[in-house]
XYZ file of C-alpha atoms in Angstrom:
623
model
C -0.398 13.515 -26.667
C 2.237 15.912 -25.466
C 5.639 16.810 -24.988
C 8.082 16.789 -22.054
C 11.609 16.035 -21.699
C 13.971 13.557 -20.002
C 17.298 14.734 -19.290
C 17.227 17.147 -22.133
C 15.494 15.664 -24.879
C 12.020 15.436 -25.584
C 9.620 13.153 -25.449
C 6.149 12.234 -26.434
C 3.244 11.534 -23.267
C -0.266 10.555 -22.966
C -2.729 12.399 -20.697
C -2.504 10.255 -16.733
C 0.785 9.056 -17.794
C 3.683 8.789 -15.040
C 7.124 9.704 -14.753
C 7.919 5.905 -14.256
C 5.738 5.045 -17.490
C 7.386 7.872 -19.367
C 10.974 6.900 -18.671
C 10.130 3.071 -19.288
C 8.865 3.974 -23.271
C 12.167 5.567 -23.388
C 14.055 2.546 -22.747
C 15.181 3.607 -19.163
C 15.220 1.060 -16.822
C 16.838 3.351 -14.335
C 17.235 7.123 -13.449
C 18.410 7.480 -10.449
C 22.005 6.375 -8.380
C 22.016 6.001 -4.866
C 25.047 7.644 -2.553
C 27.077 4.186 -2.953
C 26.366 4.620 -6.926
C 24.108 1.861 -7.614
C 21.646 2.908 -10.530
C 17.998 2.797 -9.655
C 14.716 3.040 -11.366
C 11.047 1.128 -10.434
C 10.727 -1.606 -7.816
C 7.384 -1.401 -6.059
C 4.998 0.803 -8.257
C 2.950 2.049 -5.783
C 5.393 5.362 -3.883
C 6.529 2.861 -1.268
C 10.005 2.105 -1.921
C 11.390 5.292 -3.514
C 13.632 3.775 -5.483
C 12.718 6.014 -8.491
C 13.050 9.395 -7.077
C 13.592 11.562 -10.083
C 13.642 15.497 -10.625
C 10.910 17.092 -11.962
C 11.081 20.617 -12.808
C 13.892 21.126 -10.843
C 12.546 19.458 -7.819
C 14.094 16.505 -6.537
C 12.945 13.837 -4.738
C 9.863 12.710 -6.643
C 8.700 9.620 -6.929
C 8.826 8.567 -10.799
C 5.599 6.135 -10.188
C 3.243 8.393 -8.761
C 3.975 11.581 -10.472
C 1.502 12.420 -13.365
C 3.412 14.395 -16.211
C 2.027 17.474 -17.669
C 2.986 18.948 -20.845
C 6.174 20.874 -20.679
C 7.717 18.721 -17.596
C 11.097 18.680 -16.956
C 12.126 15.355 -16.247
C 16.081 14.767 -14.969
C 18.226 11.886 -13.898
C 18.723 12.357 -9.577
C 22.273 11.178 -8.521
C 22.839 10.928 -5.000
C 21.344 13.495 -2.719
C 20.100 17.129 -4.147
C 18.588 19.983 -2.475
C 15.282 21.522 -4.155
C 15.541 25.396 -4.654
C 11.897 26.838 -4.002
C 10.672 29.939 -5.852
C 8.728 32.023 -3.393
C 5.897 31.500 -5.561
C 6.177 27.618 -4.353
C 6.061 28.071 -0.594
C 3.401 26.183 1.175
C -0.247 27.836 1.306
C -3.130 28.310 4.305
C -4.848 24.656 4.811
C -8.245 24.070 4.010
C -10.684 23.266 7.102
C -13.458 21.002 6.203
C -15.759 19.299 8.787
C -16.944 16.387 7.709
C -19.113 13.349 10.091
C -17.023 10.207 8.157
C -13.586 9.911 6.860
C -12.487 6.984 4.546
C -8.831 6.934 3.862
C -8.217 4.860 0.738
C -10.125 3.657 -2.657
C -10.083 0.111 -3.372
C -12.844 -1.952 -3.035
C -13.017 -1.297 0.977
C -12.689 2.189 1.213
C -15.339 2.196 -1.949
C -17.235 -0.075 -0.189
C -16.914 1.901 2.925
C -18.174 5.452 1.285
C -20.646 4.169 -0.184
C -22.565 2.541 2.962
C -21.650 5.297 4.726
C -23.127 7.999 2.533
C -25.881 5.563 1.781
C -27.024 5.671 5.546
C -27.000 9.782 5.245
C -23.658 10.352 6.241
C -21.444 13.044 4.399
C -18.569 11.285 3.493
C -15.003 12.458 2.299
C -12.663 9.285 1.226
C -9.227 10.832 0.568
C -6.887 8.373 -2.172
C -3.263 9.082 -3.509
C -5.172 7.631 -7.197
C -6.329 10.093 -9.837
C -9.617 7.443 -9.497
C -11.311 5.377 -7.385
C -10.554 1.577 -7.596
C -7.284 0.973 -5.934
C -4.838 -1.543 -7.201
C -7.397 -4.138 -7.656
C -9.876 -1.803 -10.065
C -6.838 0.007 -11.184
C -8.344 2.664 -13.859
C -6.241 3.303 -17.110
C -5.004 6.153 -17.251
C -6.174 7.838 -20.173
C -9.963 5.647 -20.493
C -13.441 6.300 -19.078
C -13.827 4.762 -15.765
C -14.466 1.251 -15.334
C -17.024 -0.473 -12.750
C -20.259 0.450 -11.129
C -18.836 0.768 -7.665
C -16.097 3.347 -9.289
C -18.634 5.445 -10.982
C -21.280 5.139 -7.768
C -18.144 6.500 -5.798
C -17.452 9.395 -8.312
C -21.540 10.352 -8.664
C -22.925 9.733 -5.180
C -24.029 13.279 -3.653
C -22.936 13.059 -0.300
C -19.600 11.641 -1.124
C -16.387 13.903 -2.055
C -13.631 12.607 -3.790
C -10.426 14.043 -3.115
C -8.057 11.927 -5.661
C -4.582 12.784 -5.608
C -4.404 13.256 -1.806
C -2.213 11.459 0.904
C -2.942 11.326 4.527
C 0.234 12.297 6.229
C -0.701 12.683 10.438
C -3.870 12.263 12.247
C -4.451 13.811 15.757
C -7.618 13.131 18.549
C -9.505 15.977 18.436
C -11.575 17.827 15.677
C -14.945 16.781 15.444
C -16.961 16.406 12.463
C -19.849 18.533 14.049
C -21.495 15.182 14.255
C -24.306 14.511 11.369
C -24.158 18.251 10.313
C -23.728 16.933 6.967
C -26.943 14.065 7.633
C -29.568 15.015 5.381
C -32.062 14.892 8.188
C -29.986 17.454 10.993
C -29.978 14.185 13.472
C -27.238 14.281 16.315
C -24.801 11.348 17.361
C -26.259 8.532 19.431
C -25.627 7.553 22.304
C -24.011 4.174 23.492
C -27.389 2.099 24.045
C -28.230 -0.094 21.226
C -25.038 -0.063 19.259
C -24.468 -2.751 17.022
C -20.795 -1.327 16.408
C -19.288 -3.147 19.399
C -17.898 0.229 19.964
C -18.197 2.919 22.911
C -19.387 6.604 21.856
C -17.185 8.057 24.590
C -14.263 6.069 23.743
C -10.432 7.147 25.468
C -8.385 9.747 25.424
C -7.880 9.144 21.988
C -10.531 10.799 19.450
C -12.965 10.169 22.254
C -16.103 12.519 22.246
C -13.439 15.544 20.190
C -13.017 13.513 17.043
C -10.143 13.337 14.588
C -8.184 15.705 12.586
C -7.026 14.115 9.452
C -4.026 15.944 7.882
C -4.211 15.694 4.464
C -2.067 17.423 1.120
C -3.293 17.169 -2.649
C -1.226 17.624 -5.482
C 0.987 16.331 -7.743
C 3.142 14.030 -5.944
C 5.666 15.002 -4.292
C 5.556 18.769 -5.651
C 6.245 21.607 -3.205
C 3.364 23.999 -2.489
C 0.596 20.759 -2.641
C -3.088 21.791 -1.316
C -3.726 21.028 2.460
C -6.647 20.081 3.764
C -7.521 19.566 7.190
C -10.368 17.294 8.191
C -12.265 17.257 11.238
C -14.339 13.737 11.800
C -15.906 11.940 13.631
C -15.287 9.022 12.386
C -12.280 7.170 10.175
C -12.714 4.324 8.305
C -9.238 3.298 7.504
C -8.225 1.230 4.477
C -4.954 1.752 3.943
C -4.448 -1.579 2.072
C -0.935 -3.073 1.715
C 1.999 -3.696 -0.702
C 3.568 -6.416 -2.391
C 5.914 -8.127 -0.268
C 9.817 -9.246 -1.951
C 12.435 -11.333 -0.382
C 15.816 -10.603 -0.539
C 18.178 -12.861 -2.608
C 21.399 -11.829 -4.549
C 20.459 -8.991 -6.879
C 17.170 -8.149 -6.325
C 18.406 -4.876 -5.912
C 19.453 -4.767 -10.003
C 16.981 -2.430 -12.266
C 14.517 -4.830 -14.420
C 13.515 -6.367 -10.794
C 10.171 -5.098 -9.822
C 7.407 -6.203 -7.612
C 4.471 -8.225 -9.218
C 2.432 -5.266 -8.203
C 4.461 -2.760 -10.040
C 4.823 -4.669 -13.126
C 0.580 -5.139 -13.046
C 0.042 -1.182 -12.149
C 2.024 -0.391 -15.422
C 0.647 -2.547 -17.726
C -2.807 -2.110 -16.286
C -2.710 1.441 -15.325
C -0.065 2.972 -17.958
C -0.315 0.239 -20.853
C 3.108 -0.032 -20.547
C 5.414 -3.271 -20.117
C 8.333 -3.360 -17.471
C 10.540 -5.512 -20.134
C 10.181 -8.166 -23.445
C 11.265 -10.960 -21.547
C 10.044 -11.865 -18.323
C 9.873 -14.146 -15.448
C 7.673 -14.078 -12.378
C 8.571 -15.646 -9.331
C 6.937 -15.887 -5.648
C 3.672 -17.174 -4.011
C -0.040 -17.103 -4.128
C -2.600 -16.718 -6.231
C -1.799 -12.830 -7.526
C 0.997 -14.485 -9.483
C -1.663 -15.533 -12.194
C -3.470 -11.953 -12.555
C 0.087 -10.332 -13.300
C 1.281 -12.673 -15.651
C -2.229 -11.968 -17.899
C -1.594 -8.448 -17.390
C 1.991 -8.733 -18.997
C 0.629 -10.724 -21.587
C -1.856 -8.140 -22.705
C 0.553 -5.902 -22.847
C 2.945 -7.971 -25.649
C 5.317 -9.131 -23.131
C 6.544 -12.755 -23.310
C 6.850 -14.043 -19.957
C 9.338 -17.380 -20.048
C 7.948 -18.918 -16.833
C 5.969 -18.269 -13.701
C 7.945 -19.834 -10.968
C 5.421 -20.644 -8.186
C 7.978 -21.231 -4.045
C 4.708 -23.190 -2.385
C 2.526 -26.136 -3.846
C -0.536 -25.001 -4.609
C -2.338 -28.012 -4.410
C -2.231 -27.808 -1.375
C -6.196 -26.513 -1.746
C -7.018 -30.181 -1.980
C -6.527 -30.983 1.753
C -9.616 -29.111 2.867
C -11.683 -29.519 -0.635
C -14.995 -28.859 1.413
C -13.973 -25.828 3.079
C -12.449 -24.596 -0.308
C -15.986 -24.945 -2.170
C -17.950 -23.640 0.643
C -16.441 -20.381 1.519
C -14.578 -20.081 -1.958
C -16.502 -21.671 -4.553
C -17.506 -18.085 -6.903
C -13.825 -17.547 -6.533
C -12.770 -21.159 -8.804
C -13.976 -19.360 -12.282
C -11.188 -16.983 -11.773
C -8.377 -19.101 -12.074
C -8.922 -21.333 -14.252
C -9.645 -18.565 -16.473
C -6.395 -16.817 -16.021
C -4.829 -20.746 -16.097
C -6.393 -20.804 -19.831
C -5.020 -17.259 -20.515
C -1.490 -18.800 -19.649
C -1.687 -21.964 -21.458
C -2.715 -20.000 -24.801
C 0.831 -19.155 -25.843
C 2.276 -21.926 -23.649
C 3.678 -19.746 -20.343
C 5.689 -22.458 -18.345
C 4.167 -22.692 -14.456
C 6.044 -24.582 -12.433
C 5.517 -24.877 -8.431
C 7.929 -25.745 -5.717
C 10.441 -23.626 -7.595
C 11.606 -19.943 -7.279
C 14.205 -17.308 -8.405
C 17.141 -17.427 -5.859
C 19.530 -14.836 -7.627
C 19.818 -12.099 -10.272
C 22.090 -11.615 -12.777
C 23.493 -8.337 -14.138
C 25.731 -5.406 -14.571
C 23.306 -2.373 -14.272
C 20.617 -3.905 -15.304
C 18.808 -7.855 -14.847
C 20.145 -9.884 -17.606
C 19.741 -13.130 -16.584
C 18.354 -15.157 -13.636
C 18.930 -18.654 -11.631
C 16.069 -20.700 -10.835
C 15.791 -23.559 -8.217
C 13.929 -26.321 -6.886
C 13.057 -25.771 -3.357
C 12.400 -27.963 -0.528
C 9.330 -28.027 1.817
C 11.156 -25.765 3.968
C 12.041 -23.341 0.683
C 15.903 -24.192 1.446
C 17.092 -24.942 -1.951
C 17.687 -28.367 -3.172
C 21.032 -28.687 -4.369
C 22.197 -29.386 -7.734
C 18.778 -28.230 -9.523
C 19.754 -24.731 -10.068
C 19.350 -23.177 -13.913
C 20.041 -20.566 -15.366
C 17.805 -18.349 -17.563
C 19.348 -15.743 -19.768
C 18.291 -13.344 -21.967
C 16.230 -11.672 -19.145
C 15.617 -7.915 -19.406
C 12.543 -7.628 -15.981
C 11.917 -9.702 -13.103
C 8.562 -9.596 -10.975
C 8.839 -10.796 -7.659
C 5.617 -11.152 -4.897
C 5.786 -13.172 -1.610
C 2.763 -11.764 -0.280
C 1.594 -8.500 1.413
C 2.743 -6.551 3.961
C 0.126 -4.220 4.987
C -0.153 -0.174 5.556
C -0.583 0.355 9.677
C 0.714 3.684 9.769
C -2.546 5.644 10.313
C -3.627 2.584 12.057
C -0.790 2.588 15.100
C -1.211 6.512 15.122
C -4.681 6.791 16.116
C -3.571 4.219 19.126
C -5.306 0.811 17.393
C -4.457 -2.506 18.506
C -2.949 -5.275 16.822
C -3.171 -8.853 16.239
C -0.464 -11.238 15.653
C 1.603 -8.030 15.675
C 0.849 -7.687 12.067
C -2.760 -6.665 11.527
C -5.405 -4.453 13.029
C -7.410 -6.100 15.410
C -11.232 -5.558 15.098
C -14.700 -6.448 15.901
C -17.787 -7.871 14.561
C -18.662 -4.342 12.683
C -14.764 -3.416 11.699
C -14.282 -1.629 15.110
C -10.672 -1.247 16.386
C -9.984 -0.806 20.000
C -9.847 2.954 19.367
C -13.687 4.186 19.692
C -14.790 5.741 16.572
C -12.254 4.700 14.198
C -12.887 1.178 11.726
C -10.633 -0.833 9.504
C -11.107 -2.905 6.576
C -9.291 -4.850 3.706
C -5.673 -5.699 3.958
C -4.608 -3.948 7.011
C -7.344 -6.514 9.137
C -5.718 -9.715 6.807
C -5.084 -10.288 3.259
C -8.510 -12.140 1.429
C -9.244 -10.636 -1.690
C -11.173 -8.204 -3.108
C -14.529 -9.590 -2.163
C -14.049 -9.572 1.557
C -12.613 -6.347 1.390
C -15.212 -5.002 0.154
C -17.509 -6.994 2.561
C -16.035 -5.660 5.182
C -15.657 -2.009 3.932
C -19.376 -1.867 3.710
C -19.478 -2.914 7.440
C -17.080 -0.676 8.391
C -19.262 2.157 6.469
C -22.600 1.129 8.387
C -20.797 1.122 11.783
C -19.161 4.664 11.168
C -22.253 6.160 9.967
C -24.437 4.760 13.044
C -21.616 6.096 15.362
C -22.105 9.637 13.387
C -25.312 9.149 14.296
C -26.756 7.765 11.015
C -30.533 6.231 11.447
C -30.851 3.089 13.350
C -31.985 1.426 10.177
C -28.507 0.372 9.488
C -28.949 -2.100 12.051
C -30.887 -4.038 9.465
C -28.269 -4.232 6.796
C -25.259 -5.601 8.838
C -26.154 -9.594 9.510
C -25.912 -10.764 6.043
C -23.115 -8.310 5.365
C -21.651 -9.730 8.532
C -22.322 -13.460 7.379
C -20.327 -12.564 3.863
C -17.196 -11.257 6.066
C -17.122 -14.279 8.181
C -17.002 -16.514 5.244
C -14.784 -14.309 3.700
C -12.363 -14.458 6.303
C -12.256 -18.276 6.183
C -11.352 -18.595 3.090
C -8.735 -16.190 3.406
C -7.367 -18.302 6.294
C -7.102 -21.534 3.934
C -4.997 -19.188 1.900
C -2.764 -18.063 4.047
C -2.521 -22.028 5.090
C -2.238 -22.721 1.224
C 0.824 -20.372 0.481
C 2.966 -19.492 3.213
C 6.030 -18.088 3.269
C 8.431 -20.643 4.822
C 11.808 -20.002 6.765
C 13.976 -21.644 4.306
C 14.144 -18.759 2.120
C 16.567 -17.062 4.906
C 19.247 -19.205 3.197
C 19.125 -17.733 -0.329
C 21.118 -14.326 0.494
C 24.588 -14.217 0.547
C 26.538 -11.804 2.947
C 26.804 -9.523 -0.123
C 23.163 -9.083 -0.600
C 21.478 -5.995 0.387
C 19.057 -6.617 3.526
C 18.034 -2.562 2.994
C 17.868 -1.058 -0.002
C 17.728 2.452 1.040
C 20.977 2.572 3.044
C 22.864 -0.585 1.169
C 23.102 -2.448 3.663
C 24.457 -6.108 3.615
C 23.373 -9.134 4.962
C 26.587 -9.303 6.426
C 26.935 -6.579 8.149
C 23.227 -7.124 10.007
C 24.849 -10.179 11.247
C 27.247 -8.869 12.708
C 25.926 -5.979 13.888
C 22.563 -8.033 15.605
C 24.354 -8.799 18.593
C 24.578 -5.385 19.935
C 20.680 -4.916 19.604
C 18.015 -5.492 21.892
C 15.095 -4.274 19.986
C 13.788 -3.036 16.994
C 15.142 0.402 17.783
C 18.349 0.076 18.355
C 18.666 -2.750 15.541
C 18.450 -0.127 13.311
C 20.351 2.550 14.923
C 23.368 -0.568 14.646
C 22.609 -1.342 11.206
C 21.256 1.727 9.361
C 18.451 -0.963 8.611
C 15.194 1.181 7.997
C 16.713 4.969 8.026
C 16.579 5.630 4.688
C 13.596 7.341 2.346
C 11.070 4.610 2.737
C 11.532 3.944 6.447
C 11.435 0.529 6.449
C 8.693 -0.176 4.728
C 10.578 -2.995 2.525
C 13.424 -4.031 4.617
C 11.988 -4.044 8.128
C 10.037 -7.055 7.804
C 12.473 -9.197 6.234
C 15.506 -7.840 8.214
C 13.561 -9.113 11.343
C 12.841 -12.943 9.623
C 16.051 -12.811 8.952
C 17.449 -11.993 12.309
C 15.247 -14.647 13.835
C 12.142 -15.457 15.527
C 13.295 -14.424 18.889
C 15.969 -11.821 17.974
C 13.979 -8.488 17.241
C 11.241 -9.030 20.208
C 9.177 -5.861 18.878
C 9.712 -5.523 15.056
C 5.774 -4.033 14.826
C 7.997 -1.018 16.142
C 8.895 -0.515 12.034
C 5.346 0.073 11.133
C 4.930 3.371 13.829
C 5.684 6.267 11.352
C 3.750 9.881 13.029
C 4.233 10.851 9.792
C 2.466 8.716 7.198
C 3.458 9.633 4.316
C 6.074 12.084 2.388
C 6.141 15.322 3.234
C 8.185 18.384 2.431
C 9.864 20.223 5.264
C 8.240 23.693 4.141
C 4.535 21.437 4.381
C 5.286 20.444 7.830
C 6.940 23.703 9.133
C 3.356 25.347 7.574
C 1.401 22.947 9.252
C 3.184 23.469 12.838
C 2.903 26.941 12.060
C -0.943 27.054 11.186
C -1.588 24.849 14.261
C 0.519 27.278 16.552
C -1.673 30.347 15.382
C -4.870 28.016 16.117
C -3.571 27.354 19.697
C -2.953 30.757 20.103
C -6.416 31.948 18.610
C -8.208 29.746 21.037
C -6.021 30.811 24.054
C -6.803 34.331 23.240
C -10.462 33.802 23.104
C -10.992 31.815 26.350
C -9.083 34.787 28.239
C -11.395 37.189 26.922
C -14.494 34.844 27.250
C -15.194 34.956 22.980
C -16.836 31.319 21.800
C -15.904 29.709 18.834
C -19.154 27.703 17.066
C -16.008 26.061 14.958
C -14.613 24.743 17.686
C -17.642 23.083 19.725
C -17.393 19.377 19.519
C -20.749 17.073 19.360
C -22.567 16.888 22.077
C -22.084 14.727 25.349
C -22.922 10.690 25.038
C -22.717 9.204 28.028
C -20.244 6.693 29.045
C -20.504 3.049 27.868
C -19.703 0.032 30.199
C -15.983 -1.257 29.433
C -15.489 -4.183 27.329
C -12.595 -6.313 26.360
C -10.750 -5.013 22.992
C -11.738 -6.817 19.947
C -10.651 -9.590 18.462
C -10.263 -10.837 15.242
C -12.750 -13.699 14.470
């Protein structure tokens, strides 16, 4: 244990303990005011939202949930907007070049998955992860514990893997090889396009085609100034970005106590820490059950998991349920037995529809909801005595990196691939939740297929080939189960009525549902929707509000609202990082320039060799 202080007065900490965490055990539920006053604190958990931007040290602008405290840490409320004032000593240092054959970006079970075939086929292997461990949310690590799970360990031990925890991927660019299998322990070269069970090309387009990715990446305490930047060169990305709880707006949601589901499991699994004494959890789907045993081992009391869709609804395709799902079954009847010990209400086709509270949650309303999620009139209750809320509808998933390499999309909401993970971008896979939300298990599945196909296209041994069909066969069962869950628990229209025109559509910019209304009708696109409406300008860019700002506009209204998800800048960066970055890459520009006028050759900068061109195919689909 150690000491740091909040606002002044100290305060004790354990070792991998967050801001968030730290501010929670002092009975804050909220540390921050936006520039319309409304107090703030923890919604999502994960550094998506930034609702709890707090100062650290002087620095504003950090995000409470992902910053790990350190003894001596200055922790201070952040109301409204504050500059940061950098000692020299903090400005932003040289990047670090490392050339590497396969990049994973992100550590639950696909991107382990993913490393681990990858570096098991001979490829050198660098998965970058904003974690302090491997694992993700699904094997979230405790903070201050050994590390838990073989494929964690395997990840942390493996030779030809290196770990870089703590690190965010903020930009990729085409160009930047690898240097091919420079880091394969037997010197081979890239192959060429004949034979290639990756569906992919090896010349690919204009985009990372025979020159590779560089993979911008800083590492650091989050959100500090002066982090560590890296700057990968691949030739091959594996992305596995995952995804993020998704909440619906309803009147109050904005109130501090009301978190995702997510968040409330990351701090009770992650930070033993509870988000409240009292809680409810409301929303859809199966994760609903795995948070509400988290909060229980934590000492909360939770007074009722409210569950919008009918979950029974497994029972209309009982064959296809026991066929493609039947290891899964143990799981939740387990966590149904956890719930029943000390009698936690479940009750489906019901839902939170408001919030109650001055600055904090106090009390909620629940109601009955039709088939359509509209509510039923007359069957609304109240439930008071409330202090935290956990909300989950779903996932939205991460397709930043995905849309900035130039990938693809299906259904304008995942990553389209192929049968070995391939996008339509040559050279660069996906897996897990940005492909479609399944579970852990075909995450993983598909991680480990992503890993094979990156490593052949590095030019990993042909024997990889052998290791794909029954990985293969485990995806494609995978992915039908994961379809009779997204049949099982949808998220239906009617919930469009439960705002008010008082309720906040975004967040970031307090924004009303009443004002989006109005100001729709002058929009003709994502774009200029939230030029009109200030809808998706603030600090987390639409991450939360996009998505349900478009459902509620309308099916047809907002014809591209994918537009949301393009961010050329992943992830949160400070100015003085970018301006170093621009800076580093004019001198590099330069550098070369210089050297082709006087005829000097840079081994750093030769790319692998030549593969010859592949015949064109359709793009992939999703199977």
């Amino acid at each position: 244990m150690f000491r740091v202080t909040v606002d002044g007065e100290e305060q004790w900490a354990r070792p991998g303990q967050t801001a968030a965490s730290v501010l929670l055990s002092a009975g804050r539920l909220s540390w921050r005011t936006t520039r319309g006053g409304r107090p703030r604190g923890v919604f999502c958990g994960i550094g998506v939202c930034h609702d709890c931007l707090v100062v650290v040290n002087g620095v504003p602008d950090v995000r409470a949930c992902r910053r790990v405290v350190v003894a001596g840490d200055r922790i201070e409320t952040q109301v409204g907007a504050r500059l940061p004032d950098l000692a020299p000593e903090t400005l932003p240092v040289a990047a670090r070049h490392v050339a590497v054959p396969v990049v994973v970006v992100g550590a639950g079970p696909a991107g382990m998955a993913a490393a681990l075939a990858a570096a098991g086929a001979g490829a050198r292997v660098v998965l970058v992860d904003d974690g302090e461990r491997p694992g993700g949310q699904y094997h979230r690590q405790p903070a201050d514990g050994p590390a838990r799970g073989a494929a964690v360990r395997a990840v942390q031990e493996h030779p030809r893997i290196e770990w870089l925890a703590g690190a965010t991927v903020w930009g990729l660019e085409a160009g930047g090889s690898g240097s091919g299998m420079a880091g394969r322990e037997d010197g081979g070269s890239r192959s060429g396009a004949a034979g290639r069970e990756d569906g992919g090309s090896a010349a690919g387009t204009a985009a990372g085609q025979d020159g590779g990715w560089t993979v911008h990446v800083l590492q650091g305490p989050a959100d500090a100034p002066a982090r560590t930047p890296y700057t990968l060169h691949a030739d091959a990305l594996v992305l596995c970005t995952g995804a993020y709880d998704r909440a619906l707006p309803f009147p109050g949601w904005d109130l501090p106590g009301v978190v995702t589901a997510g968040a409330a499991q990351a701090l009770a699994k992650g930070q033993r820490t509870a988000i409240g004494r009292r809680v409810v959890v409301s929303g859809t789907g199966p994760f609903l059950l795995p948070v509400t045993s988290s909060l229980l081992s934590v000492g909360t009391r939770v007074l009722g998991v409210y569950e919008a869709g009918t979950p029974a609804a497994w029972l209309r395709a009982p064959v296809a349920a026991l066929r493609d799902g039947g290891g899964k079954f143990p799981e939740p009847l387990a966590y149904a037995a956890t719930l029943a010990r000390p009698r936690v209400p479940y009750r489906p086709r019901r839902a939170v529809v408001a919030a109650h509270g001055r600055d904090r949650v106090e009390a909620v309303t629940v109601a009955r909801l039709a088939p359509d999620w509209s509510v039923v009139p007359g069957t609304e209750h109240r439930i008071e005595d409330v202090d935290a809320l956990c909300v989950g509808y779903g996932f939205t998933p991460q397709l930043e990196l995905a849309l900035a390499a130039g990938c693809a999309l299906r259904d304008g909401a995942w990553v389209a691939v192929g049968p070995a993970q391939q996008t339509s971008v040559p050279g660069v896979y996906a897996a897990g939740e940005p492909t479609g939300i399944g579970g852990a298990a075909l995450a993983a599945a598909e991680g480990e297929l992503a890993g094979l196909a990156a490593a052949r296209w590095a030019g990993a041994p042909s024997g990889t080939a052998r290791r794909a069909p029954a990985v293969r066969r485990r995806v494609l069962a995978g992915r039908r189960f994961a379809r009779l869950l997204a049949a099982t628990h949808p998220v239906r229209p009617g919930w469009r009525t439960w705002p008010d025109a008082e309720t906040l559509v975004c967040r970031c910019e307090e924004v009303p549902y009443g004002q989006v209304r109005t100001d729709l009708l002058s929009a003709d696109g994502m774009r200029t929707f939230k030029l009109a409406t200030r809808v998706g300008l603030g600090p987390c860019q639409g991450r939360i509000c996009a998505r349900n700002a478009a459902g509620l506009c309308g099916p047809d209204a907002l014809p591209d609202p994918q537009t949301a998800d393009r961010r050329p800048i992943a992830q949160p960066v400070r100015l003085a990082d970018l301006a170093a970055a621009g800076a580093e890459a004019a001198g590099t520009d330069a550098a070369s320039t210089d050297a082709a006028g006087t005829g000097a050759a840079s081994t750093d900068a030769a790319g692998p060799d030549p593969v010859p061109e592949p015949p064109s195919g359709p793009a992939p689909t999703q199977p």
